[in-house]
Amino acid sequence: MSEIAHDAIVRKVDSNSVTVKLLNQISCSGCQAEKACGVSGKESKTITIAGNYDVKPGDRVSVTMQQSAGYRAVFLGYILPLFIFIFFLVLLSALSVKELTAGLISLGTLIPYYLLFLLFRKSIASGISFHI
């Protein structure tokens, strides 16, 4: 399976996790998922990776994740909420609800979605893992 990789610098090492700061990369511009990726962009990102690794603060490492996990994250974070929003917007418009009201209610339907997302973040995150 294909992997997505980012260079990073180790910031902190614990007994069961490593905190790294992802480096900004020029190579992100060639990646198809650049615009939807949560780690691309101008600002640097800090992530914590579960596991016991033989690294020390200051080490340069390569952080990887399965490409399929990246697609899953994009789907759950961006695409599914968009479909939910559009579904309710079309449904409410078909029921002759005023546009402003339909838009606000459609946005409001995303509140329970993201609350559920927040409640189940640990189980969702277990399928989207980084490795050094």
JSON list of C-alpha atoms in Angstrom, two decimals:
[
{"chain": "A", "resi": 1, "resn": "MET", "atom": "CA", "xyz": [0.00, 0.00, 0.00]},
{"chain": "A", "resi": 2, "resn": "SER", "atom": "CA", "xyz": [1.07, 3.55, -0.66]},
{"chain": "A", "resi": 3, "resn": "GLU", "atom": "CA", "xyz": [2.16, 5.82, 2.17]},
{"chain": "A", "resi": 4, "resn": "ILE", "atom": "CA", "xyz": [2.18, 9.56, 2.74]},
{"chain": "A", "resi": 5, "resn": "ALA", "atom": "CA", "xyz": [5.44, 10.79, 4.30]},
{"chain": "A", "resi": 6, "resn": "HIS", "atom": "CA", "xyz": [6.51, 14.06, 5.92]},
{"chain": "A", "resi": 7, "resn": "ASP", "atom": "CA", "xyz": [9.88, 15.03, 7.34]},
{"chain": "A", "resi": 8, "resn": "ALA", "atom": "CA", "xyz": [9.79, 16.04, 10.99]},
{"chain": "A", "resi": 9, "resn": "ILE", "atom": "CA", "xyz": [11.98, 16.93, 13.93]},
{"chain": "A", "resi": 10, "resn": "VAL", "atom": "CA", "xyz": [11.50, 15.16, 17.26]},
{"chain": "A", "resi": 11, "resn": "ARG", "atom": "CA", "xyz": [10.49, 17.64, 19.97]},
{"chain": "A", "resi": 12, "resn": "LYS", "atom": "CA", "xyz": [9.71, 15.39, 22.94]},
{"chain": "A", "resi": 13, "resn": "VAL", "atom": "CA", "xyz": [10.06, 11.68, 23.74]},
{"chain": "A", "resi": 14, "resn": "ASP", "atom": "CA", "xyz": [7.93, 9.94, 26.37]},
{"chain": "A", "resi": 15, "resn": "SER", "atom": "CA", "xyz": [7.80, 6.29, 27.36]},
{"chain": "A", "resi": 16, "resn": "ASN", "atom": "CA", "xyz": [4.81, 5.61, 25.10]},
{"chain": "A", "resi": 17, "resn": "SER", "atom": "CA", "xyz": [4.77, 8.49, 22.59]},
{"chain": "A", "resi": 18, "resn": "VAL", "atom": "CA", "xyz": [6.88, 10.86, 20.53]},
{"chain": "A", "resi": 19, "resn": "THR", "atom": "CA", "xyz": [5.96, 14.48, 19.75]},
{"chain": "A", "resi": 20, "resn": "VAL", "atom": "CA", "xyz": [7.27, 15.76, 16.43]},
{"chain": "A", "resi": 21, "resn": "LYS", "atom": "CA", "xyz": [7.10, 19.03, 14.53]},
{"chain": "A", "resi": 22, "resn": "LEU", "atom": "CA", "xyz": [6.37, 18.48, 10.85]},
{"chain": "A", "resi": 23, "resn": "LEU", "atom": "CA", "xyz": [8.57, 20.45, 8.49]},
{"chain": "A", "resi": 24, "resn": "ASN", "atom": "CA", "xyz": [7.04, 22.53, 5.72]},
{"chain": "A", "resi": 25, "resn": "GLN", "atom": "CA", "xyz": [7.71, 20.81, 2.43]},
{"chain": "A", "resi": 26, "resn": "ILE", "atom": "CA", "xyz": [8.00, 22.00, -1.12]},
{"chain": "A", "resi": 27, "resn": "SER", "atom": "CA", "xyz": [7.03, 18.47, -2.22]},
{"chain": "A", "resi": 28, "resn": "CYS", "atom": "CA", "xyz": [3.49, 19.03, -0.93]},
{"chain": "A", "resi": 29, "resn": "SER", "atom": "CA", "xyz": [2.80, 21.05, -4.08]},
{"chain": "A", "resi": 30, "resn": "GLY", "atom": "CA", "xyz": [3.08, 17.86, -6.13]},
{"chain": "A", "resi": 31, "resn": "CYS", "atom": "CA", "xyz": [0.74, 15.83, -3.93]},
{"chain": "A", "resi": 32, "resn": "GLN", "atom": "CA", "xyz": [-2.82, 15.29, -5.16]},
{"chain": "A", "resi": 33, "resn": "ALA", "atom": "CA", "xyz": [-4.22, 15.61, -1.63]},
{"chain": "A", "resi": 34, "resn": "GLU", "atom": "CA", "xyz": [-2.41, 18.87, -0.82]},
{"chain": "A", "resi": 35, "resn": "LYS", "atom": "CA", "xyz": [-5.50, 21.08, -0.56]},
{"chain": "A", "resi": 36, "resn": "ALA", "atom": "CA", "xyz": [-7.42, 18.66, 1.65]},
{"chain": "A", "resi": 37, "resn": "CYS", "atom": "CA", "xyz": [-4.46, 17.54, 3.73]},
{"chain": "A", "resi": 38, "resn": "GLY", "atom": "CA", "xyz": [-4.36, 18.74, 7.31]},
{"chain": "A", "resi": 39, "resn": "VAL", "atom": "CA", "xyz": [-0.55, 18.80, 7.41]},
{"chain": "A", "resi": 40, "resn": "SER", "atom": "CA", "xyz": [0.19, 20.83, 4.29]},
{"chain": "A", "resi": 41, "resn": "GLY", "atom": "CA", "xyz": [0.43, 24.58, 4.38]},
{"chain": "A", "resi": 42, "resn": "LYS", "atom": "CA", "xyz": [2.63, 27.39, 5.57]},
{"chain": "A", "resi": 43, "resn": "GLU", "atom": "CA", "xyz": [2.39, 26.86, 9.32]},
{"chain": "A", "resi": 44, "resn": "SER", "atom": "CA", "xyz": [4.21, 23.97, 10.93]},
{"chain": "A", "resi": 45, "resn": "LYS", "atom": "CA", "xyz": [2.20, 21.27, 12.69]},
{"chain": "A", "resi": 46, "resn": "THR", "atom": "CA", "xyz": [2.99, 19.37, 15.86]},
{"chain": "A", "resi": 47, "resn": "ILE", "atom": "CA", "xyz": [1.64, 15.85, 16.29]},
{"chain": "A", "resi": 48, "resn": "THR", "atom": "CA", "xyz": [2.00, 13.16, 18.92]},
{"chain": "A", "resi": 49, "resn": "ILE", "atom": "CA", "xyz": [2.70, 9.65, 17.67]},
{"chain": "A", "resi": 50, "resn": "ALA", "atom": "CA", "xyz": [1.86, 6.71, 19.92]},
{"chain": "A", "resi": 51, "resn": "GLY", "atom": "CA", "xyz": [4.52, 4.07, 20.33]},
{"chain": "A", "resi": 52, "resn": "ASN", "atom": "CA", "xyz": [8.02, 3.51, 21.66]},
{"chain": "A", "resi": 53, "resn": "TYR", "atom": "CA", "xyz": [10.68, 4.65, 19.18]},
{"chain": "A", "resi": 54, "resn": "ASP", "atom": "CA", "xyz": [14.45, 4.83, 19.49]},
{"chain": "A", "resi": 55, "resn": "VAL", "atom": "CA", "xyz": [14.76, 8.59, 18.89]},
{"chain": "A", "resi": 56, "resn": "LYS", "atom": "CA", "xyz": [15.79, 11.63, 20.90]},
{"chain": "A", "resi": 57, "resn": "PRO", "atom": "CA", "xyz": [14.79, 15.30, 20.77]},
{"chain": "A", "resi": 58, "resn": "GLY", "atom": "CA", "xyz": [16.33, 17.04, 17.77]},
{"chain": "A", "resi": 59, "resn": "ASP", "atom": "CA", "xyz": [16.45, 13.92, 15.59]},
{"chain": "A", "resi": 60, "resn": "ARG", "atom": "CA", "xyz": [15.16, 14.30, 12.04]},
{"chain": "A", "resi": 61, "resn": "VAL", "atom": "CA", "xyz": [12.65, 11.56, 11.21]},
{"chain": "A", "resi": 62, "resn": "SER", "atom": "CA", "xyz": [10.19, 10.64, 8.49]},
{"chain": "A", "resi": 63, "resn": "VAL", "atom": "CA", "xyz": [6.58, 10.44, 9.66]},
{"chain": "A", "resi": 64, "resn": "THR", "atom": "CA", "xyz": [4.33, 8.19, 7.57]},
{"chain": "A", "resi": 65, "resn": "MET", "atom": "CA", "xyz": [0.72, 7.15, 7.37]},
{"chain": "A", "resi": 66, "resn": "GLN", "atom": "CA", "xyz": [-1.18, 4.93, 4.99]},
{"chain": "A", "resi": 67, "resn": "GLN", "atom": "CA", "xyz": [-2.64, 6.84, 2.04]},
{"chain": "A", "resi": 68, "resn": "SER", "atom": "CA", "xyz": [-5.98, 5.07, 2.57]},
{"chain": "A", "resi": 69, "resn": "ALA", "atom": "CA", "xyz": [-6.08, 6.45, 6.13]},
{"chain": "A", "resi": 70, "resn": "GLY", "atom": "CA", "xyz": [-5.52, 9.92, 4.72]},
{"chain": "A", "resi": 71, "resn": "TYR", "atom": "CA", "xyz": [-8.41, 9.47, 2.32]},
{"chain": "A", "resi": 72, "resn": "ARG", "atom": "CA", "xyz": [-10.58, 8.24, 5.20]},
{"chain": "A", "resi": 73, "resn": "ALA", "atom": "CA", "xyz": [-9.71, 11.34, 7.22]},
{"chain": "A", "resi": 74, "resn": "VAL", "atom": "CA", "xyz": [-10.55, 13.63, 4.29]},
{"chain": "A", "resi": 75, "resn": "PHE", "atom": "CA", "xyz": [-13.85, 11.80, 3.75]},
{"chain": "A", "resi": 76, "resn": "LEU", "atom": "CA", "xyz": [-14.92, 11.99, 7.40]},
{"chain": "A", "resi": 77, "resn": "GLY", "atom": "CA", "xyz": [-13.71, 15.55, 7.95]},
{"chain": "A", "resi": 78, "resn": "TYR", "atom": "CA", "xyz": [-14.76, 17.25, 4.71]},
{"chain": "A", "resi": 79, "resn": "ILE", "atom": "CA", "xyz": [-16.69, 15.19, 2.16]},
{"chain": "A", "resi": 80, "resn": "LEU", "atom": "CA", "xyz": [-19.33, 13.53, 4.39]},
{"chain": "A", "resi": 81, "resn": "PRO", "atom": "CA", "xyz": [-20.25, 16.82, 6.13]},
{"chain": "A", "resi": 82, "resn": "LEU", "atom": "CA", "xyz": [-20.58, 18.46, 2.71]},
{"chain": "A", "resi": 83, "resn": "PHE", "atom": "CA", "xyz": [-22.97, 15.71, 1.57]},
{"chain": "A", "resi": 84, "resn": "ILE", "atom": "CA", "xyz": [-24.99, 16.07, 4.77]},
{"chain": "A", "resi": 85, "resn": "PHE", "atom": "CA", "xyz": [-25.21, 19.83, 4.28]},
{"chain": "A", "resi": 86, "resn": "ILE", "atom": "CA", "xyz": [-26.24, 19.55, 0.63]},
{"chain": "A", "resi": 87, "resn": "PHE", "atom": "CA", "xyz": [-28.78, 16.80, 1.39]},
{"chain": "A", "resi": 88, "resn": "PHE", "atom": "CA", "xyz": [-30.57, 18.90, 4.00]},
{"chain": "A", "resi": 89, "resn": "LEU", "atom": "CA", "xyz": [-30.34, 22.05, 1.88]},
{"chain": "A", "resi": 90, "resn": "VAL", "atom": "CA", "xyz": [-31.98, 20.30, -1.09]},
{"chain": "A", "resi": 91, "resn": "LEU", "atom": "CA", "xyz": [-34.56, 18.58, 1.14]},
{"chain": "A", "resi": 92, "resn": "LEU", "atom": "CA", "xyz": [-35.57, 21.79, 2.87]},
{"chain": "A", "resi": 93, "resn": "SER", "atom": "CA", "xyz": [-35.68, 23.70, -0.41]},
{"chain": "A", "resi": 94, "resn": "ALA", "atom": "CA", "xyz": [-37.95, 21.01, -1.86]},
{"chain": "A", "resi": 95, "resn": "LEU", "atom": "CA", "xyz": [-40.22, 21.49, 1.16]},
{"chain": "A", "resi": 96, "resn": "SER", "atom": "CA", "xyz": [-40.45, 25.22, 0.25]},
{"chain": "A", "resi": 97, "resn": "VAL", "atom": "CA", "xyz": [-38.51, 26.44, 3.26]},
{"chain": "A", "resi": 98, "resn": "LYS", "atom": "CA", "xyz": [-37.06, 29.93, 2.74]},
{"chain": "A", "resi": 99, "resn": "GLU", "atom": "CA", "xyz": [-33.47, 29.92, 1.48]},
{"chain": "A", "resi": 100, "resn": "LEU", "atom": "CA", "xyz": [-31.96, 31.63, 4.52]},
{"chain": "A", "resi": 101, "resn": "THR", "atom": "CA", "xyz": [-33.79, 29.32, 6.91]},
{"chain": "A", "resi": 102, "resn": "ALA", "atom": "CA", "xyz": [-32.88, 26.24, 4.86]},
{"chain": "A", "resi": 103, "resn": "GLY", "atom": "CA", "xyz": [-29.23, 27.31, 4.84]},
{"chain": "A", "resi": 104, "resn": "LEU", "atom": "CA", "xyz": [-29.11, 27.91, 8.57]},
{"chain": "A", "resi": 105, "resn": "ILE", "atom": "CA", "xyz": [-30.87, 24.64, 9.39]},
{"chain": "A", "resi": 106, "resn": "SER", "atom": "CA", "xyz": [-28.53, 22.78, 7.01]},
{"chain": "A", "resi": 107, "resn": "LEU", "atom": "CA", "xyz": [-25.54, 24.31, 8.79]},
{"chain": "A", "resi": 108, "resn": "GLY", "atom": "CA", "xyz": [-27.15, 23.40, 12.11]},
{"chain": "A", "resi": 109, "resn": "THR", "atom": "CA", "xyz": [-27.31, 19.73, 11.08]},
{"chain": "A", "resi": 110, "resn": "LEU", "atom": "CA", "xyz": [-23.52, 19.71, 11.10]},
{"chain": "A", "resi": 111, "resn": "ILE", "atom": "CA", "xyz": [-23.43, 20.49, 14.83]},
{"chain": "A", "resi": 112, "resn": "PRO", "atom": "CA", "xyz": [-24.58, 16.99, 15.88]},
{"chain": "A", "resi": 113, "resn": "TYR", "atom": "CA", "xyz": [-22.27, 15.48, 13.24]},
{"chain": "A", "resi": 114, "resn": "TYR", "atom": "CA", "xyz": [-19.19, 17.19, 14.64]},
{"chain": "A", "resi": 115, "resn": "LEU", "atom": "CA", "xyz": [-20.30, 16.51, 18.23]},
{"chain": "A", "resi": 116, "resn": "LEU", "atom": "CA", "xyz": [-20.46, 12.80, 17.36]},
{"chain": "A", "resi": 117, "resn": "PHE", "atom": "CA", "xyz": [-17.12, 13.18, 15.62]},
{"chain": "A", "resi": 118, "resn": "LEU", "atom": "CA", "xyz": [-15.74, 14.65, 18.84]},
{"chain": "A", "resi": 119, "resn": "LEU", "atom": "CA", "xyz": [-17.24, 11.89, 21.02]},
{"chain": "A", "resi": 120, "resn": "PHE", "atom": "CA", "xyz": [-15.83, 9.13, 18.80]},
{"chain": "A", "resi": 121, "resn": "ARG", "atom": "CA", "xyz": [-12.50, 10.81, 18.03]},
{"chain": "A", "resi": 122, "resn": "LYS", "atom": "CA", "xyz": [-10.47, 8.11, 19.77]},
{"chain": "A", "resi": 123, "resn": "SER", "atom": "CA", "xyz": [-12.00, 5.28, 17.76]},
{"chain": "A", "resi": 124, "resn": "ILE", "atom": "CA", "xyz": [-11.72, 7.34, 14.56]},
{"chain": "A", "resi": 125, "resn": "ALA", "atom": "CA", "xyz": [-8.10, 8.22, 15.36]},
{"chain": "A", "resi": 126, "resn": "SER", "atom": "CA", "xyz": [-7.25, 4.55, 15.93]},
{"chain": "A", "resi": 127, "resn": "GLY", "atom": "CA", "xyz": [-7.79, 3.95, 12.21]},
{"chain": "A", "resi": 128, "resn": "ILE", "atom": "CA", "xyz": [-5.72, 6.99, 11.24]},
{"chain": "A", "resi": 129, "resn": "SER", "atom": "CA", "xyz": [-2.29, 6.51, 12.74]},
{"chain": "A", "resi": 130, "resn": "PHE", "atom": "CA", "xyz": [1.15, 7.94, 12.10]},
{"chain": "A", "resi": 131, "resn": "HIS", "atom": "CA", "xyz": [4.42, 6.00, 12.32]},
{"chain": "A", "resi": 132, "resn": "ILE", "atom": "CA", "xyz": [8.08, 6.95, 12.37]}
]
